[in-house]
Amino acid sequence: MTIDHETLVQDMTAWRRGLHAHPEFGFEEQRTSAFVAAKLREFGLDEVVAGVGGTGVVGTLKRGGGNRAIALRADMDALRIAEQGEAPYRSQNAGVMHACGHDGHTAMLLGAAKLLAAAGGFNGTVRFIFQPAEEWGRGALAMLDDGVMERFPFEEIYGLHNAPGLAIGQFQTRPGAIMSAEDNFEIVLRGVGGHAARPHVGKETLVAACALVMGLQTIVSRRLSPAEIAVVSVTELITDGTRNALPGEARILGDARSFSPAVSADIEQQMRVITDGIARAYNVEQTVSYTREFVPLFNDPALTREALGVAQDLFGAGNVSVAPEPFTGSEDFARFLDHVPGCFAFLGNGDSAPLHNPHYDFDDAGLIHGARFHAEIVRRRLPAA
Ligand SMILES: [Zn+2]
Ligand SMILES: [Zn+2]
């Protein structure tokens, strides 16, 4: 049996708009995961298991006697952003919206499941992984902690993300590093607050905090090799001072991006050294907490060549490109690549608003490209006899 192209486009568009109207925050994707599981069952998959790592869903489809298995992954969660778009299918869940296009990712992976379940054309096992809480950087880990690799084994994995600014129908990826690690930090300086007219009798923390903000800018420019790509951004400086009272406490929060665990470790170590030095110089106490939210994403070179080959066959060589450099955004998909090789790639979303913008919307014209890529990479990697 084959599926009519127009019907599939209409189906995916309807699913995507339904998901868009009912966005759910990470680990709260109850309605979304129930919808996904119901659709996968309707398509006749061999096994559909919900509740993997919280609200995650894994569907399994087998054809032929092949013993190899590959996974396709989509993310289902939305963001705490109030939608400002006016589409008839706009968010009905106040303060939550699909501002990263995970509604589109979910719909196109469902489309691929429907295609492959109806038309086959491969020999082996496909795992359809719908993960929760990508935006937190926690959903993939939750599924891994819940035994996704042991319960639904697979040898390689593929994922797609829409890309505003890239034309619809265009496909881009690169071998090696493609998305960065995201580390978060919070530095607290503690002294003694007091009267704004008498700074010399206290240990105020604001001037120390300003020196520290400037000092942190030297980590990338003066401590890391110029050959490395990294970003250290201070995003918040909060004190307990008021207009005529010097603060006794200052908190500096921020975000660091890098493409290797060694560079991430260097950034943390330099941050501790600089913070300690400045705190001593200003005679205040300090604590640094440094957490790793996302690991860097490395595409397997051989499987990336396969993905590029599939995309060239489907979309034409002129619509497929190798990204010249990695992106400093982060992606939870990287957690799966700690276990198996795979490839993460971008599909054009045209001239939409940027990701995480209140006017963003996934362009339904991209759905068919995503569904076809997912289905074809399966047929390429698990060839039918
Ligand atoms: Zn996002
Ligand atoms: Zn996203």
mmCIF file of C-alpha atoms and ligand atoms in Angstrom:
data_model
loop_
_atom_site.group_PDB
_atom_site.id
_atom_site.type_symbol
_atom_site.label_atom_id
_atom_site.label_comp_id
_atom_site.label_asym_id
_atom_site.label_seq_id
_atom_site.Cartn_x
_atom_site.Cartn_y
_atom_site.Cartn_z
ATOM 1 C CA MET A 1 0.000 0.000 0.000
ATOM 2 C CA THR A 2 1.235 3.498 -0.705
ATOM 3 C CA ILE A 3 0.072 6.802 0.673
ATOM 4 C CA ASP A 4 -1.198 9.591 -1.473
ATOM 5 C CA HIS A 5 1.154 12.570 -1.218
ATOM 6 C CA GLU A 6 -1.656 15.132 -0.904
ATOM 7 C CA THR A 7 -3.392 13.167 1.831
ATOM 8 C CA LEU A 8 -0.169 12.915 3.820
ATOM 9 C CA VAL A 9 0.440 16.671 3.513
ATOM 10 C CA GLN A 10 -3.119 17.394 4.666
ATOM 11 C CA ASP A 11 -2.818 14.957 7.570
ATOM 12 C CA MET A 12 0.503 16.339 8.789
ATOM 13 C CA THR A 13 -0.747 19.920 8.502
ATOM 14 C CA ALA A 14 -3.826 19.099 10.570
ATOM 15 C CA TRP A 15 -1.747 17.254 13.207
ATOM 16 C CA ARG A 16 0.785 20.090 13.375
ATOM 17 C CA ARG A 17 -1.877 22.757 13.822
ATOM 18 C CA GLY A 18 -3.642 20.686 16.471
ATOM 19 C CA LEU A 19 -0.363 20.333 18.368
ATOM 20 C CA HIS A 20 0.350 24.038 17.895
ATOM 21 C CA ALA A 21 -3.005 24.981 19.438
ATOM 22 C CA HIS A 22 -2.307 22.777 22.484
ATOM 23 C CA PRO A 23 1.333 23.364 23.441
ATOM 24 C CA GLU A 24 2.677 21.713 26.583
ATOM 25 C CA PHE A 25 5.797 22.532 28.585
ATOM 26 C CA GLY A 26 8.579 19.965 29.101
ATOM 27 C CA PHE A 27 7.517 16.801 30.997
ATOM 28 C CA GLU A 28 3.912 18.025 30.879
ATOM 29 C CA GLU A 29 3.283 16.720 27.336
ATOM 30 C CA GLN A 30 0.322 14.535 28.400
ATOM 31 C CA ARG A 31 -2.047 15.457 25.610
ATOM 32 C CA THR A 32 0.736 15.496 23.017
ATOM 33 C CA SER A 33 2.120 12.105 23.987
ATOM 34 C CA ALA A 34 -1.384 10.556 24.089
ATOM 35 C CA PHE A 35 -1.994 11.939 20.588
ATOM 36 C CA VAL A 36 1.329 10.600 19.285
ATOM 37 C CA ALA A 37 0.773 7.147 20.797
ATOM 38 C CA ALA A 38 -2.774 6.971 19.394
ATOM 39 C CA LYS A 39 -1.567 7.914 15.908
ATOM 40 C CA LEU A 40 1.260 5.364 15.961
ATOM 41 C CA ARG A 41 -1.231 2.655 16.982
ATOM 42 C CA GLU A 42 -3.597 3.754 14.235
ATOM 43 C CA PHE A 43 -0.763 3.364 11.680
ATOM 44 C CA GLY A 44 -0.328 -0.241 12.823
ATOM 45 C CA LEU A 45 3.142 -0.129 14.341
ATOM 46 C CA ASP A 46 4.362 -3.368 15.900
ATOM 47 C CA GLU A 47 4.751 -1.831 19.345
ATOM 48 C CA VAL A 48 3.944 1.531 20.916
ATOM 49 C CA VAL A 49 5.133 2.279 24.446
ATOM 50 C CA ALA A 50 4.193 5.511 26.204
ATOM 51 C CA GLY A 51 5.515 6.877 29.484
ATOM 52 C CA VAL A 52 9.194 6.346 28.618
ATOM 53 C CA GLY A 53 11.190 8.908 30.623
ATOM 54 C CA GLY A 54 8.018 10.659 31.793
ATOM 55 C CA THR A 55 5.968 11.621 28.749
ATOM 56 C CA GLY A 56 8.189 10.101 26.043
ATOM 57 C CA VAL A 57 6.802 7.666 23.447
ATOM 58 C CA VAL A 58 8.653 4.952 21.499
ATOM 59 C CA GLY A 59 7.084 3.300 18.463
ATOM 60 C CA THR A 60 8.657 0.252 16.811
ATOM 61 C CA LEU A 61 8.133 -0.849 13.219
ATOM 62 C CA LYS A 62 9.674 -4.058 11.826
ATOM 63 C CA ARG A 63 9.903 -5.259 8.253
ATOM 64 C CA GLY A 64 11.720 -8.281 6.846
ATOM 65 C CA GLY A 65 14.123 -10.429 8.831
ATOM 66 C CA GLY A 66 16.924 -7.872 9.217
ATOM 67 C CA ASN A 67 18.389 -7.557 12.682
ATOM 68 C CA ARG A 68 19.664 -3.978 12.409
ATOM 69 C CA ALA A 69 17.753 -1.125 14.050
ATOM 70 C CA ILE A 70 17.869 2.619 13.594
ATOM 71 C CA ALA A 71 16.086 5.396 15.454
ATOM 72 C CA LEU A 72 14.407 8.596 14.293
ATOM 73 C CA ARG A 73 13.808 11.223 16.932
ATOM 74 C CA ALA A 74 11.476 14.200 17.353
ATOM 75 C CA ASP A 75 10.919 16.497 20.321
ATOM 76 C CA MET A 76 7.432 17.383 21.599
ATOM 77 C CA ASP A 77 7.762 20.196 24.156
ATOM 78 C CA ALA A 78 6.802 23.863 23.939
ATOM 79 C CA LEU A 79 8.143 26.988 25.663
ATOM 80 C CA ARG A 80 6.838 29.357 28.323
ATOM 81 C CA ILE A 81 6.355 32.188 25.837
ATOM 82 C CA ALA A 82 3.077 34.033 25.221
ATOM 83 C CA GLU A 83 2.261 33.679 21.519
ATOM 84 C CA GLN A 84 1.724 36.941 19.648
ATOM 85 C CA GLY A 85 0.850 35.435 16.266
ATOM 86 C CA GLU A 86 -2.716 35.581 14.992
ATOM 87 C CA ALA A 87 -3.024 32.196 13.250
ATOM 88 C CA PRO A 88 -6.429 30.529 13.705
ATOM 89 C CA TYR A 89 -4.612 27.591 15.346
ATOM 90 C CA ARG A 90 -2.668 29.830 17.794
ATOM 91 C CA SER A 91 -1.949 28.573 21.311
ATOM 92 C CA GLN A 92 -4.982 27.957 23.491
ATOM 93 C CA ASN A 93 -2.715 27.429 26.484
ATOM 94 C CA ALA A 94 -1.970 30.919 27.840
ATOM 95 C CA GLY A 95 1.729 31.630 28.289
ATOM 96 C CA VAL A 96 2.902 28.481 26.484
ATOM 97 C CA MET A 97 3.652 28.194 22.778
ATOM 98 C CA HIS A 98 5.413 26.084 20.188
ATOM 99 C CA ALA A 99 8.059 28.719 19.509
ATOM 100 C CA CYS A 100 10.753 26.231 18.469
ATOM 101 C CA GLY A 101 8.758 24.218 15.936
ATOM 102 C CA HIS A 102 8.641 20.984 17.932
ATOM 103 C CA ASP A 103 4.998 20.737 16.790
ATOM 104 C CA GLY A 104 6.378 20.475 13.239
ATOM 105 C CA HIS A 105 9.085 17.975 14.243
ATOM 106 C CA THR A 106 6.462 15.769 15.887
ATOM 107 C CA ALA A 107 4.087 15.993 12.907
ATOM 108 C CA MET A 108 6.770 15.140 10.351
ATOM 109 C CA LEU A 109 8.012 12.146 12.295
ATOM 110 C CA LEU A 110 4.398 10.938 12.554
ATOM 111 C CA GLY A 111 4.196 11.430 8.789
ATOM 112 C CA ALA A 112 7.303 9.276 8.310
ATOM 113 C CA ALA A 113 5.816 6.586 10.572
ATOM 114 C CA LYS A 114 2.636 6.574 8.501
ATOM 115 C CA LEU A 115 4.633 6.383 5.255
ATOM 116 C CA LEU A 116 6.912 3.592 6.422
ATOM 117 C CA ALA A 117 4.116 1.596 8.052
ATOM 118 C CA ALA A 118 2.096 1.729 4.824
ATOM 119 C CA ALA A 119 4.811 1.389 2.204
ATOM 120 C CA GLY A 120 7.706 -0.359 3.979
ATOM 121 C CA GLY A 121 10.680 -0.525 1.641
ATOM 122 C CA PHE A 122 13.211 -1.397 4.327
ATOM 123 C CA ASN A 123 14.526 -4.480 6.100
ATOM 124 C CA GLY A 124 14.990 -4.284 9.870
ATOM 125 C CA THR A 125 13.653 -2.267 12.800
ATOM 126 C CA VAL A 126 12.803 1.426 13.061
ATOM 127 C CA ARG A 127 12.381 3.097 16.453
ATOM 128 C CA PHE A 128 10.324 6.290 16.419
ATOM 129 C CA ILE A 129 11.410 8.263 19.471
ATOM 130 C CA PHE A 130 9.249 11.175 20.631
ATOM 131 C CA GLN A 131 11.078 12.816 23.490
ATOM 132 C CA PRO A 132 9.834 15.234 26.141
ATOM 133 C CA ALA A 133 11.522 18.322 27.545
ATOM 134 C CA GLU A 134 14.150 19.094 24.917
ATOM 135 C CA GLU A 135 14.202 22.769 25.898
ATOM 136 C CA TRP A 136 15.272 21.901 29.416
ATOM 137 C CA GLY A 137 18.033 19.626 28.183
ATOM 138 C CA ARG A 138 16.491 16.919 30.358
ATOM 139 C CA GLY A 139 14.133 14.881 28.176
ATOM 140 C CA ALA A 140 16.654 12.715 26.330
ATOM 141 C CA LEU A 141 18.439 11.951 29.599
ATOM 142 C CA ALA A 142 15.118 10.993 31.188
ATOM 143 C CA MET A 143 14.463 8.497 28.383
ATOM 144 C CA LEU A 144 18.021 7.138 28.611
ATOM 145 C CA ASP A 145 17.703 6.822 32.393
ATOM 146 C CA ASP A 146 14.451 4.932 31.796
ATOM 147 C CA GLY A 147 16.376 2.370 29.723
ATOM 148 C CA VAL A 148 15.441 3.429 26.201
ATOM 149 C CA MET A 149 18.682 1.933 24.799
ATOM 150 C CA GLU A 150 18.175 -1.394 26.555
ATOM 151 C CA ARG A 151 14.414 -1.710 26.050
ATOM 152 C CA PHE A 152 14.372 -0.475 22.418
ATOM 153 C CA PRO A 153 17.925 -1.009 21.142
ATOM 154 C CA PHE A 154 19.160 0.770 18.020
ATOM 155 C CA GLU A 155 22.520 1.289 16.378
ATOM 156 C CA GLU A 156 22.209 4.770 14.908
ATOM 157 C CA ILE A 157 19.922 7.793 15.224
ATOM 158 C CA TYR A 158 18.770 10.760 13.130
ATOM 159 C CA GLY A 159 17.042 13.997 14.065
ATOM 160 C CA LEU A 160 15.866 17.161 12.312
ATOM 161 C CA HIS A 161 15.349 20.750 13.430
ATOM 162 C CA ASN A 162 13.696 23.480 11.410
ATOM 163 C CA ALA A 163 15.843 26.515 10.614
ATOM 164 C CA PRO A 164 14.387 30.005 10.105
ATOM 165 C CA GLY A 165 16.478 31.839 7.522
ATOM 166 C CA LEU A 166 17.055 28.711 5.436
ATOM 167 C CA ALA A 167 14.634 28.450 2.481
ATOM 168 C CA ILE A 168 11.871 25.818 2.578
ATOM 169 C CA GLY A 169 13.159 22.630 0.978
ATOM 170 C CA GLN A 170 16.776 23.328 1.895
ATOM 171 C CA PHE A 171 18.758 20.887 4.017
ATOM 172 C CA GLN A 172 21.923 21.616 5.956
ATOM 173 C CA THR A 173 24.181 19.714 8.288
ATOM 174 C CA ARG A 174 27.878 19.150 8.863
ATOM 175 C CA PRO A 175 30.150 16.332 10.044
ATOM 176 C CA GLY A 176 31.667 16.656 13.514
ATOM 177 C CA ALA A 177 30.702 19.448 15.909
ATOM 178 C CA ILE A 178 27.416 21.078 14.929
ATOM 179 C CA MET A 179 25.786 22.284 18.169
ATOM 180 C CA SER A 180 27.494 23.517 21.312
ATOM 181 C CA ALA A 181 27.505 22.550 24.942
ATOM 182 C CA GLU A 182 25.525 24.838 27.212
ATOM 183 C CA ASP A 183 26.840 25.420 30.710
ATOM 184 C CA ASN A 184 25.152 27.699 33.237
ATOM 185 C CA PHE A 185 26.840 29.483 36.113
ATOM 186 C CA GLU A 186 25.861 31.446 39.178
ATOM 187 C CA ILE A 187 28.452 33.354 41.169
ATOM 188 C CA VAL A 188 27.505 34.864 44.531
ATOM 189 C CA LEU A 189 29.630 37.547 46.195
ATOM 190 C CA ARG A 190 28.932 38.185 49.877
ATOM 191 C CA GLY A 191 30.189 41.126 51.889
ATOM 192 C CA VAL A 192 28.587 43.638 54.234
ATOM 193 C CA GLY A 193 26.068 46.116 52.911
ATOM 194 C CA GLY A 194 25.725 49.599 54.354
ATOM 195 C CA HIS A 195 25.138 53.303 53.909
ATOM 196 C CA ALA A 196 25.899 54.616 50.452
ATOM 197 C CA ALA A 197 27.778 57.518 52.040
ATOM 198 C CA ARG A 198 30.125 55.260 54.017
ATOM 199 C CA PRO A 199 31.468 52.512 51.692
ATOM 200 C CA HIS A 200 34.749 52.258 53.634
ATOM 201 C CA VAL A 201 33.114 50.757 56.721
ATOM 202 C CA GLY A 202 31.357 47.882 54.914
ATOM 203 C CA LYS A 203 32.314 45.344 52.260
ATOM 204 C CA GLU A 204 30.042 46.246 49.431
ATOM 205 C CA THR A 205 29.768 43.854 46.508
ATOM 206 C CA LEU A 206 28.651 45.842 43.476
ATOM 207 C CA VAL A 207 32.033 47.234 42.414
ATOM 208 C CA ALA A 208 33.555 43.780 42.943
ATOM 209 C CA ALA A 209 30.777 42.277 40.808
ATOM 210 C CA CYS A 210 31.428 44.786 38.019
ATOM 211 C CA ALA A 211 35.134 43.935 38.073
ATOM 212 C CA LEU A 212 34.226 40.268 37.958
ATOM 213 C CA VAL A 213 31.886 40.741 34.965
ATOM 214 C CA MET A 214 34.770 42.374 33.105
ATOM 215 C CA GLY A 215 37.210 39.720 34.314
ATOM 216 C CA LEU A 216 34.993 36.933 32.982
ATOM 217 C CA GLN A 217 35.265 38.485 29.511
ATOM 218 C CA THR A 218 38.966 37.569 29.489
ATOM 219 C CA ILE A 219 38.301 33.811 29.705
ATOM 220 C CA VAL A 220 37.559 33.498 25.984
ATOM 221 C CA SER A 221 39.796 36.349 24.800
ATOM 222 C CA ARG A 222 42.855 35.627 26.939
ATOM 223 C CA ARG A 223 42.644 32.162 28.483
ATOM 224 C CA LEU A 224 41.390 29.874 25.705
ATOM 225 C CA SER A 225 43.264 29.062 22.526
ATOM 226 C CA PRO A 226 42.182 31.310 19.633
ATOM 227 C CA ALA A 227 41.553 28.086 17.698
ATOM 228 C CA GLU A 228 38.683 27.173 20.036
ATOM 229 C CA ILE A 229 35.133 28.465 19.670
ATOM 230 C CA ALA A 230 33.501 29.469 22.947
ATOM 231 C CA VAL A 231 31.181 32.097 24.388
ATOM 232 C CA VAL A 232 30.910 33.283 28.007
ATOM 233 C CA SER A 233 27.906 35.558 28.535
ATOM 234 C CA VAL A 234 26.922 37.237 31.781
ATOM 235 C CA THR A 235 23.163 37.641 31.518
ATOM 236 C CA GLU A 236 22.137 38.870 34.987
ATOM 237 C CA LEU A 237 23.667 40.940 37.778
ATOM 238 C CA ILE A 238 21.389 41.127 40.788
ATOM 239 C CA THR A 239 22.172 42.849 44.083
ATOM 240 C CA ASP A 240 20.301 43.529 47.291
ATOM 241 C CA GLY A 241 21.256 47.218 47.258
ATOM 242 C CA THR A 242 18.841 50.133 47.002
ATOM 243 C CA ARG A 243 19.486 53.692 45.872
ATOM 244 C CA ASN A 244 21.131 54.828 49.113
ATOM 245 C CA ALA A 245 22.295 51.460 50.461
ATOM 246 C CA LEU A 246 25.262 49.485 49.195
ATOM 247 C CA PRO A 247 24.598 45.795 48.526
ATOM 248 C CA GLY A 248 25.986 43.104 50.795
ATOM 249 C CA GLU A 249 25.266 40.480 48.175
ATOM 250 C CA ALA A 250 25.657 40.369 44.415
ATOM 251 C CA ARG A 251 24.703 37.486 42.146
ATOM 252 C CA ILE A 252 26.119 37.077 38.642
ATOM 253 C CA LEU A 253 24.395 34.588 36.369
ATOM 254 C CA GLY A 254 25.197 33.534 32.872
ATOM 255 C CA ASP A 255 25.722 30.976 30.189
ATOM 256 C CA ALA A 256 28.806 29.482 28.515
ATOM 257 C CA ARG A 257 28.941 27.642 25.163
ATOM 258 C CA SER A 258 31.712 25.429 23.836
ATOM 259 C CA PHE A 259 32.292 22.452 21.562
ATOM 260 C CA SER A 260 34.394 20.124 23.678
ATOM 261 C CA PRO A 261 34.344 18.833 27.240
ATOM 262 C CA ALA A 262 37.965 20.003 27.679
ATOM 263 C CA VAL A 263 37.081 23.605 26.783
ATOM 264 C CA SER A 264 34.023 23.486 29.050
ATOM 265 C CA ALA A 265 36.281 22.273 31.899
ATOM 266 C CA ASP A 266 38.785 25.078 31.141
ATOM 267 C CA ILE A 267 36.060 27.724 31.251
ATOM 268 C CA GLU A 268 34.872 26.490 34.641
ATOM 269 C CA GLN A 269 38.391 26.336 36.037
ATOM 270 C CA GLN A 270 39.289 29.848 34.814
ATOM 271 C CA MET A 271 36.014 31.180 36.163
ATOM 272 C CA ARG A 272 36.876 29.819 39.605
ATOM 273 C CA VAL A 273 40.401 31.293 39.488
ATOM 274 C CA ILE A 274 39.221 34.750 38.381
ATOM 275 C CA THR A 275 36.353 34.802 40.888
ATOM 276 C CA ASP A 276 38.667 33.815 43.719
ATOM 277 C CA GLY A 277 41.212 36.488 42.752
ATOM 278 C CA ILE A 278 38.672 39.302 42.462
ATOM 279 C CA ALA A 279 36.887 38.316 45.669
ATOM 280 C CA ARG A 280 40.228 38.446 47.515
ATOM 281 C CA ALA A 281 41.087 41.807 45.976
ATOM 282 C CA TYR A 282 37.746 43.279 47.123
ATOM 283 C CA ASN A 283 37.696 41.432 50.461
ATOM 284 C CA VAL A 284 34.390 39.629 49.902
ATOM 285 C CA GLU A 285 33.354 35.960 50.045
ATOM 286 C CA GLN A 286 32.501 34.048 46.886
ATOM 287 C CA THR A 287 30.827 30.864 45.719
ATOM 288 C CA VAL A 288 30.682 29.571 42.150
ATOM 289 C CA SER A 289 28.173 26.994 40.974
ATOM 290 C CA TYR A 290 28.729 25.690 37.475
ATOM 291 C CA THR A 291 26.365 23.208 35.797
ATOM 292 C CA ARG A 292 26.389 21.458 32.439
ATOM 293 C CA GLU A 293 22.929 21.616 30.875
ATOM 294 C CA PHE A 294 23.650 20.382 27.335
ATOM 295 C CA VAL A 295 26.604 18.413 25.971
ATOM 296 C CA PRO A 296 28.089 19.292 22.562
ATOM 297 C CA LEU A 297 26.551 17.595 19.535
ATOM 298 C CA PHE A 298 28.935 15.705 17.206
ATOM 299 C CA ASN A 299 27.669 14.245 13.958
ATOM 300 C CA ASP A 300 29.239 10.983 12.884
ATOM 301 C CA PRO A 301 31.147 11.752 9.628
ATOM 302 C CA ALA A 302 30.142 8.569 7.762
ATOM 303 C CA LEU A 303 26.451 8.789 8.722
ATOM 304 C CA THR A 304 26.448 12.512 7.900
ATOM 305 C CA ARG A 305 27.641 11.615 4.381
ATOM 306 C CA GLU A 306 24.719 9.182 4.179
ATOM 307 C CA ALA A 307 22.266 11.857 5.343
ATOM 308 C CA LEU A 308 23.649 14.368 2.827
ATOM 309 C CA GLY A 309 23.356 11.734 0.080
ATOM 310 C CA VAL A 310 19.714 11.040 0.944
ATOM 311 C CA ALA A 311 18.963 14.769 1.031
ATOM 312 C CA GLN A 312 20.631 15.336 -2.363
ATOM 313 C CA ASP A 313 18.558 12.547 -3.912
ATOM 314 C CA LEU A 314 15.348 13.966 -2.431
ATOM 315 C CA PHE A 315 15.836 17.722 -2.654
ATOM 316 C CA GLY A 316 18.491 18.126 -5.367
ATOM 317 C CA ALA A 317 22.158 18.976 -4.808
ATOM 318 C CA GLY A 318 21.442 22.717 -5.035
ATOM 319 C CA ASN A 319 19.249 22.513 -1.927
ATOM 320 C CA VAL A 320 21.745 20.666 0.232
ATOM 321 C CA SER A 321 24.725 22.262 1.931
ATOM 322 C CA VAL A 322 27.397 21.578 4.497
ATOM 323 C CA ALA A 323 27.324 24.237 7.222
ATOM 324 C CA PRO A 324 30.698 26.031 7.223
ATOM 325 C CA GLU A 325 30.894 26.205 11.000
ATOM 326 C CA PRO A 326 29.064 24.837 14.028
ATOM 327 C CA PHE A 327 26.197 26.712 15.680
ATOM 328 C CA THR A 328 26.407 27.985 19.263
ATOM 329 C CA GLY A 329 22.872 26.805 20.005
ATOM 330 C CA SER A 330 22.437 23.582 21.980
ATOM 331 C CA GLU A 331 20.397 20.414 21.458
ATOM 332 C CA ASP A 332 19.375 17.608 23.730
ATOM 333 C CA PHE A 333 19.748 15.154 20.793
ATOM 334 C CA ALA A 334 23.453 15.108 21.707
ATOM 335 C CA ARG A 335 22.654 12.827 24.662
ATOM 336 C CA PHE A 336 21.676 10.002 22.312
ATOM 337 C CA LEU A 337 24.954 10.471 20.425
ATOM 338 C CA ASP A 338 26.816 9.648 23.622
ATOM 339 C CA HIS A 339 25.511 6.102 23.034
ATOM 340 C CA VAL A 340 25.256 5.574 19.258
ATOM 341 C CA PRO A 341 26.487 7.446 16.171
ATOM 342 C CA GLY A 342 24.032 9.532 14.185
ATOM 343 C CA CYS A 343 23.318 12.772 12.419
ATOM 344 C CA PHE A 344 21.366 15.887 13.309
ATOM 345 C CA ALA A 345 20.371 18.185 10.464
ATOM 346 C CA PHE A 346 18.470 21.388 9.687
ATOM 347 C CA LEU A 347 15.529 21.866 7.352
ATOM 348 C CA GLY A 348 14.590 25.283 6.023
ATOM 349 C CA ASN A 349 11.691 27.130 7.676
ATOM 350 C CA GLY A 350 11.850 30.039 5.211
ATOM 351 C CA ASP A 351 11.652 33.640 6.371
ATOM 352 C CA SER A 352 9.737 32.927 9.600
ATOM 353 C CA ALA A 353 10.371 34.811 12.836
ATOM 354 C CA PRO A 354 13.390 33.413 14.731
ATOM 355 C CA LEU A 355 13.146 30.422 17.046
ATOM 356 C CA HIS A 356 11.886 31.305 20.558
ATOM 357 C CA ASN A 357 10.259 34.500 19.239
ATOM 358 C CA PRO A 358 6.576 35.128 20.172
ATOM 359 C CA HIS A 359 5.747 35.528 16.445
ATOM 360 C CA TYR A 360 7.497 32.328 15.343
ATOM 361 C CA ASP A 361 5.492 29.656 13.501
ATOM 362 C CA PHE A 362 6.549 26.404 11.872
ATOM 363 C CA ASP A 363 5.887 26.526 8.115
ATOM 364 C CA ASP A 364 3.708 23.569 7.118
ATOM 365 C CA ALA A 365 5.325 23.544 3.664
ATOM 366 C CA GLY A 366 8.377 21.974 5.326
ATOM 367 C CA LEU A 367 6.522 18.966 6.769
ATOM 368 C CA ILE A 368 6.688 16.811 3.661
ATOM 369 C CA HIS A 369 10.444 17.346 3.335
ATOM 370 C CA GLY A 370 11.016 16.187 6.896
ATOM 371 C CA ALA A 371 8.769 13.144 6.542
ATOM 372 C CA ARG A 372 10.446 12.122 3.286
ATOM 373 C CA PHE A 373 13.953 12.562 4.705
ATOM 374 C CA HIS A 374 13.115 10.417 7.739
ATOM 375 C CA ALA A 375 11.595 7.681 5.568
ATOM 376 C CA GLU A 376 14.423 7.693 3.018
ATOM 377 C CA ILE A 377 17.253 7.565 5.543
ATOM 378 C CA VAL A 378 15.603 4.406 6.899
ATOM 379 C CA ARG A 379 15.448 2.874 3.408
ATOM 380 C CA ARG A 380 19.072 3.851 2.732
ATOM 381 C CA ARG A 381 20.407 2.490 6.014
ATOM 382 C CA LEU A 382 18.187 -0.606 6.223
ATOM 383 C CA PRO A 383 18.001 -1.564 2.533
ATOM 384 C CA ALA A 384 15.301 -4.015 1.519
ATOM 385 C CA ALA A 385 16.639 -7.235 0.011
HETATM 386 ZN ZN ZN B 1 14.205 25.677 21.308
HETATM 387 ZN ZN ZN B 2 14.065 23.195 19.283
#
